[in-house]
Amino acid sequence: MKKLSEKVLILITIINFFGMIFESSAGKYDSRVIVTNVSEQKDRLQLIKEKGEITVASPQNDVSYFYIDPSTKKLEGTEADIITEIGSRLGISKIETRNSPFVNLLDKLNTDDSIDIASGGIFITPEREKIVAFTQPIYKATEAVVVPTFSNINFKSDLKNAVVGVEKGTVYESMGERWKNDKIIKDITIFENSTELLDAIYKRKIDAGLVDSVIVKYSLLKNKNIPLRILKDYNPELSGNIAIALRNNDKTLLNALNEKIKEMKADGTLYAILVENGLDKSNMISN
């Protein structure tokens, strides 16, 4: 009986020993989980300030919004200048860019956690508002009909036999399809980016293009010898507000960006940036 009691005591001691080890391990595992969760819950604005840069997804082949100038290696473009100024006011001096075709821009934002915001002529539309959040508008834009300088196309009515280029994924793609169905134009050709589209017009591979007016104004400002022109006797059908896109849950960053955009509108900085990039009062949004 005595031997049996001793065996029971030894067994209890062993069980308690392993119980202490398991409890200690579980405690360590729980603490790691807590630390991980805290990291995952870090605010996007806080993460930006910690890394000292804003990472922007943008269609860099759409020259006028965001691109690296091959001669200076500097970041150039309308929205590049706007976001650089916003970053400066937030105490962030570095802007990192990730190239993405326009058609994939919002998907890239939502699936790549290393990206903070998306920018590049993004119209605010009800469909897009379902998948991302937008800052208050930074400027407004319309479409422009672009033709070669010496084209016989001078009015919208002259487009009935024309093949018109549009950029994939933009609001102008659906507009071009509608024009084709309504027999306003003969056909459309879809391009991956605005640079390819403008080049096709210049080389007369197509007769005309439906292009964001901001892109055309910027291109004509930077290269006055480019043999393209905008139809002057044309009333745009689309007018939209352009904004910076963020993930829906980045509320603190959204508020911070909106605060700086409001400041830039109030002190005239935003308008000055637009003018420097070939735009004018027609592109400005006051509130």
Short mmCIF file of C-alpha atoms in Angstrom, two decimals:
data_model
loop_
_atom_site.label_atom_id
_atom_site.label_comp_id
_atom_site.label_asym_id
_atom_site.label_seq_id
_atom_site.Cartn_x
_atom_site.Cartn_y
_atom_site.Cartn_z
CA MET A 1 0.00 0.00 0.00
CA LYS A 2 2.83 2.28 0.89
CA LYS A 3 4.57 1.50 -2.41
CA LEU A 4 1.36 2.29 -4.27
CA SER A 5 1.06 5.71 -2.57
CA GLU A 6 4.63 6.57 -3.50
CA LYS A 7 3.92 5.71 -7.16
CA VAL A 8 0.80 7.91 -7.12
CA LEU A 9 2.76 10.83 -5.67
CA ILE A 10 5.47 10.45 -8.32
CA LEU A 11 2.82 10.38 -11.07
CA ILE A 12 1.13 13.53 -9.69
CA THR A 13 4.50 15.32 -9.55
CA ILE A 14 5.25 14.42 -13.17
CA ILE A 15 1.80 15.62 -14.32
CA ASN A 16 2.22 18.93 -12.46
CA PHE A 17 5.68 19.42 -13.97
CA PHE A 18 4.45 18.99 -17.55
CA GLY A 19 1.44 21.14 -16.75
CA MET A 20 3.76 23.99 -15.72
CA ILE A 21 5.74 23.62 -18.98
CA PHE A 22 2.56 23.65 -21.08
CA GLU A 23 1.20 26.65 -19.20
CA SER A 24 4.45 28.54 -19.69
CA SER A 25 4.52 27.69 -23.41
CA ALA A 26 0.89 28.69 -23.84
CA GLY A 27 1.56 32.00 -22.12
CA LYS A 28 4.45 32.71 -24.45
CA TYR A 29 2.35 31.77 -27.49
CA ASP A 30 -0.49 34.05 -26.35
CA SER A 31 1.88 36.97 -25.88
CA ARG A 32 3.19 36.51 -29.42
CA VAL A 33 -0.36 36.52 -30.74
CA ILE A 34 -1.10 39.74 -28.89
CA VAL A 35 2.04 41.43 -30.25
CA THR A 36 1.19 40.28 -33.79
CA ASN A 37 -2.34 41.60 -33.52
CA VAL A 38 -1.10 44.96 -32.28
CA SER A 39 1.21 45.15 -35.31
CA GLU A 40 -1.61 44.26 -37.69
CA GLN A 41 -3.79 46.95 -36.19
CA LYS A 42 -1.22 49.70 -36.71
CA ASP A 43 -2.75 52.73 -38.34
CA ARG A 44 -1.70 53.33 -41.97
CA LEU A 45 -0.69 56.93 -41.26
CA GLN A 46 1.47 55.72 -38.36
CA LEU A 47 3.15 53.15 -40.61
CA ILE A 48 3.85 55.82 -43.26
CA LYS A 49 5.50 58.06 -40.68
CA GLU A 50 7.56 55.17 -39.31
CA LYS A 51 8.94 54.21 -42.72
CA GLY A 52 9.34 57.89 -43.74
CA GLU A 53 7.71 57.55 -47.16
CA ILE A 54 4.39 57.30 -48.96
CA THR A 55 4.12 54.44 -51.44
CA VAL A 56 1.86 55.26 -54.38
CA ALA A 57 0.47 52.94 -57.05
CA SER A 58 0.15 54.85 -60.31
CA PRO A 59 0.02 54.26 -64.09
CA GLN A 60 3.42 55.73 -64.91
CA ASN A 61 2.98 55.26 -68.65
CA ASP A 62 0.17 57.82 -68.49
CA VAL A 63 2.56 60.75 -68.61
CA SER A 64 1.10 63.79 -66.81
CA TYR A 65 0.10 62.14 -63.53
CA PHE A 66 3.15 60.26 -62.22
CA TYR A 67 6.36 59.40 -64.04
CA ILE A 68 10.11 59.45 -63.67
CA ASP A 69 11.69 61.98 -66.03
CA PRO A 70 14.37 59.99 -67.91
CA SER A 71 16.70 62.99 -68.17
CA THR A 72 16.51 64.24 -64.57
CA LYS A 73 15.46 60.95 -62.86
CA LYS A 74 13.03 63.06 -60.84
CA LEU A 75 9.40 62.34 -60.11
CA GLU A 76 7.21 64.52 -62.34
CA GLY A 77 3.53 65.01 -63.10
CA THR A 78 0.42 66.79 -61.88
CA GLU A 79 -0.51 64.36 -59.13
CA ALA A 80 3.13 63.66 -58.29
CA ASP A 81 3.50 67.36 -57.45
CA ILE A 82 0.26 67.38 -55.44
CA ILE A 83 1.16 64.29 -53.39
CA THR A 84 4.73 65.52 -52.86
CA GLU A 85 3.30 68.72 -51.36
CA ILE A 86 0.83 66.78 -49.21
CA GLY A 87 3.69 64.57 -47.99
CA SER A 88 5.80 67.59 -47.15
CA ARG A 89 2.98 69.03 -45.04
CA LEU A 90 2.70 65.68 -43.23
CA GLY A 91 6.44 65.64 -42.57
CA ILE A 92 7.09 62.93 -45.21
CA SER A 93 9.81 63.83 -47.70
CA LYS A 94 10.01 60.63 -49.78
CA ILE A 95 7.47 59.40 -52.36
CA GLU A 96 7.93 55.81 -53.55
CA THR A 97 6.04 54.74 -56.68
CA ARG A 98 4.79 51.37 -57.94
CA ASN A 99 3.82 51.19 -61.59
CA SER A 100 0.44 49.68 -62.40
CA PRO A 101 -1.76 49.78 -65.50
CA PHE A 102 -4.78 51.98 -64.89
CA VAL A 103 -7.19 49.07 -65.31
CA ASN A 104 -5.56 47.23 -62.34
CA LEU A 105 -4.89 50.26 -60.16
CA LEU A 106 -7.59 49.82 -57.50
CA ASP A 107 -7.11 46.05 -57.31
CA LYS A 108 -3.39 46.67 -56.77
CA LEU A 109 -4.19 49.05 -53.93
CA ASN A 110 -6.49 46.56 -52.19
CA THR A 111 -4.25 43.50 -52.57
CA ASP A 112 -0.72 44.83 -52.06
CA ASP A 113 -0.26 45.86 -48.43
CA SER A 114 3.02 47.66 -49.20
CA ILE A 115 1.04 50.31 -51.14
CA ASP A 116 -0.47 53.20 -49.19
CA ILE A 117 -2.52 55.06 -51.82
CA ALA A 118 -3.38 55.00 -55.53
CA SER A 119 -3.29 58.01 -57.81
CA GLY A 120 -3.42 58.75 -61.53
CA GLY A 121 -6.47 60.47 -62.98
CA ILE A 122 -8.95 58.38 -60.99
CA PHE A 123 -12.51 59.65 -61.45
CA ILE A 124 -14.78 59.30 -58.43
CA THR A 125 -17.61 57.03 -59.56
CA PRO A 126 -20.29 55.12 -57.60
CA GLU A 127 -18.80 51.80 -58.75
CA ARG A 128 -15.31 52.71 -57.53
CA GLU A 129 -16.65 54.07 -54.23
CA LYS A 130 -17.87 50.56 -53.45
CA ILE A 131 -14.33 49.20 -53.34
CA VAL A 132 -12.13 52.11 -52.18
CA ALA A 133 -12.33 55.38 -50.27
CA PHE A 134 -11.58 58.70 -51.95
CA THR A 135 -10.14 61.93 -50.64
CA GLN A 136 -12.00 65.12 -51.39
CA PRO A 137 -11.49 65.99 -55.09
CA ILE A 138 -8.12 67.49 -56.00
CA TYR A 139 -9.23 68.75 -59.44
CA LYS A 140 -11.76 68.05 -62.17
CA ALA A 141 -11.32 66.85 -65.72
CA THR A 142 -13.21 66.13 -68.93
CA GLU A 143 -12.51 64.18 -72.06
CA ALA A 144 -10.82 65.77 -75.07
CA VAL A 145 -10.94 64.65 -78.68
CA VAL A 146 -7.35 64.59 -79.98
CA VAL A 147 -6.39 64.44 -83.66
CA PRO A 148 -3.21 64.95 -85.71
CA THR A 149 -2.45 68.62 -86.33
CA PHE A 150 -3.25 68.42 -90.03
CA SER A 151 -6.27 66.14 -89.73
CA ASN A 152 -9.47 66.93 -91.66
CA ILE A 153 -11.43 66.23 -88.49
CA ASN A 154 -12.57 69.55 -87.04
CA PHE A 155 -15.98 68.79 -85.55
CA LYS A 156 -17.61 65.89 -83.75
CA SER A 157 -19.68 65.20 -86.87
CA ASP A 158 -16.44 64.53 -88.79
CA LEU A 159 -15.81 61.44 -86.65
CA LYS A 160 -18.47 59.25 -88.31
CA ASN A 161 -15.88 57.38 -90.42
CA ALA A 162 -13.11 57.57 -87.81
CA VAL A 163 -11.40 54.87 -85.76
CA VAL A 164 -11.03 56.36 -82.28
CA GLY A 165 -8.60 55.22 -79.60
CA VAL A 166 -9.41 54.91 -75.88
CA GLU A 167 -7.48 53.77 -72.83
CA LYS A 168 -8.44 50.46 -71.26
CA GLY A 169 -10.33 50.65 -67.95
CA THR A 170 -11.10 54.37 -68.14
CA VAL A 171 -14.52 56.01 -68.30
CA TYR A 172 -13.68 56.87 -71.90
CA GLU A 173 -13.66 53.20 -72.91
CA SER A 174 -17.40 52.86 -72.22
CA MET A 175 -17.99 56.25 -73.82
CA GLY A 176 -16.22 55.09 -76.99
CA GLU A 177 -18.34 51.92 -77.05
CA ARG A 178 -21.48 54.04 -76.81
CA TRP A 179 -20.32 56.30 -79.63
CA LYS A 180 -19.68 53.23 -81.77
CA ASN A 181 -23.13 51.79 -81.02
CA ASP A 182 -24.74 55.17 -81.80
CA LYS A 183 -22.74 55.32 -85.06
CA ILE A 184 -21.05 58.59 -84.03
CA ILE A 185 -17.76 56.87 -84.89
CA LYS A 186 -16.83 53.92 -87.06
CA ASP A 187 -14.90 51.88 -84.49
CA ILE A 188 -12.72 52.02 -81.38
CA THR A 189 -9.24 50.71 -80.62
CA ILE A 190 -8.28 50.04 -76.99
CA PHE A 191 -4.80 50.89 -75.68
CA GLU A 192 -3.07 49.90 -72.45
CA ASN A 193 -2.04 53.47 -71.61
CA SER A 194 -2.32 57.05 -72.84
CA THR A 195 1.26 57.19 -74.13
CA GLU A 196 0.57 54.38 -76.59
CA LEU A 197 -2.73 56.05 -77.52
CA LEU A 198 -1.20 59.46 -78.27
CA ASP A 199 1.63 57.82 -80.19
CA ALA A 200 -0.91 55.95 -82.36
CA ILE A 201 -2.68 59.23 -83.18
CA TYR A 202 0.63 60.90 -84.00
CA LYS A 203 1.62 58.02 -86.30
CA ARG A 204 -1.89 58.03 -87.84
CA LYS A 205 -2.55 54.42 -86.91
CA ILE A 206 -5.93 55.72 -85.74
CA ASP A 207 -7.88 58.84 -86.68
CA ALA A 208 -8.51 60.33 -83.24
CA GLY A 209 -8.49 59.63 -79.53
CA LEU A 210 -10.75 60.16 -76.53
CA VAL A 211 -8.27 61.20 -73.87
CA ASP A 212 -8.35 62.80 -70.44
CA SER A 213 -7.97 66.54 -71.06
CA VAL A 214 -5.39 66.73 -68.24
CA ILE A 215 -3.08 64.37 -70.11
CA VAL A 216 -3.39 66.31 -73.36
CA LYS A 217 -2.90 69.73 -71.77
CA TYR A 218 0.18 68.48 -69.93
CA SER A 219 1.64 66.81 -73.03
CA LEU A 220 1.15 69.92 -75.17
CA LEU A 221 2.68 72.09 -72.44
CA LYS A 222 5.80 69.93 -72.11
CA ASN A 223 6.25 69.36 -75.86
CA LYS A 224 5.00 72.27 -77.90
CA ASN A 225 6.19 70.62 -81.13
CA ILE A 226 4.08 67.51 -80.75
CA PRO A 227 1.91 67.34 -83.93
CA LEU A 228 -1.41 66.90 -82.15
CA ARG A 229 -4.31 69.21 -81.40
CA ILE A 230 -7.54 69.22 -79.42
CA LEU A 231 -10.86 69.77 -81.18
CA LYS A 232 -11.84 73.27 -80.10
CA ASP A 233 -15.44 73.19 -81.27
CA TYR A 234 -16.34 70.25 -79.07
CA ASN A 235 -18.41 70.26 -75.88
CA PRO A 236 -17.27 67.53 -73.47
CA GLU A 237 -19.89 65.01 -72.42
CA LEU A 238 -18.14 63.79 -69.29
CA SER A 239 -16.94 65.90 -66.40
CA GLY A 240 -15.60 64.19 -63.33
CA ASN A 241 -13.82 64.85 -60.07
CA ILE A 242 -10.35 63.37 -59.65
CA ALA A 243 -9.20 62.17 -56.23
CA ILE A 244 -6.65 60.03 -54.41
CA ALA A 245 -7.80 56.48 -53.59
CA LEU A 246 -7.23 54.68 -50.27
CA ARG A 247 -8.42 51.48 -48.64
CA ASN A 248 -11.80 51.84 -46.95
CA ASN A 249 -10.44 51.21 -43.46
CA ASP A 250 -7.63 53.81 -43.57
CA LYS A 251 -9.75 56.49 -41.91
CA THR A 252 -6.95 58.34 -40.10
CA LEU A 253 -4.90 58.66 -43.28
CA LEU A 254 -8.00 59.81 -45.19
CA ASN A 255 -8.65 62.55 -42.63
CA ALA A 256 -5.00 63.66 -42.71
CA LEU A 257 -4.93 63.86 -46.52
CA ASN A 258 -8.22 65.75 -46.62
CA GLU A 259 -6.91 68.26 -44.08
CA LYS A 260 -3.82 69.00 -46.20
CA ILE A 261 -5.80 69.18 -49.45
CA LYS A 262 -8.15 71.69 -47.80
CA GLU A 263 -5.14 73.76 -46.68
CA MET A 264 -3.66 73.70 -50.20
CA LYS A 265 -6.93 74.88 -51.72
CA ALA A 266 -7.24 77.68 -49.17
CA ASP A 267 -3.69 79.05 -49.55
CA GLY A 268 -3.60 78.76 -53.36
CA THR A 269 -0.90 76.07 -53.53
CA LEU A 270 -3.12 73.54 -55.27
CA TYR A 271 -4.14 75.98 -57.99
CA ALA A 272 -0.50 76.98 -58.53
CA ILE A 273 0.45 73.31 -59.02
CA LEU A 274 -2.34 72.84 -61.57
CA VAL A 275 -1.22 75.91 -63.56
CA GLU A 276 2.40 74.71 -63.54
CA ASN A 277 1.17 71.49 -65.13
CA GLY A 278 -0.81 73.11 -67.95
CA LEU A 279 -4.23 73.26 -66.29
CA ASP A 280 -6.38 76.30 -65.49
CA LYS A 281 -9.35 77.55 -63.45
CA SER A 282 -11.70 75.19 -65.27
CA ASN A 283 -9.90 72.30 -63.56
CA MET A 284 -10.03 73.80 -60.07
CA ILE A 285 -12.42 72.68 -57.32
CA SER A 286 -12.91 75.26 -54.60
CA ASN A 287 -14.28 73.02 -51.84
#
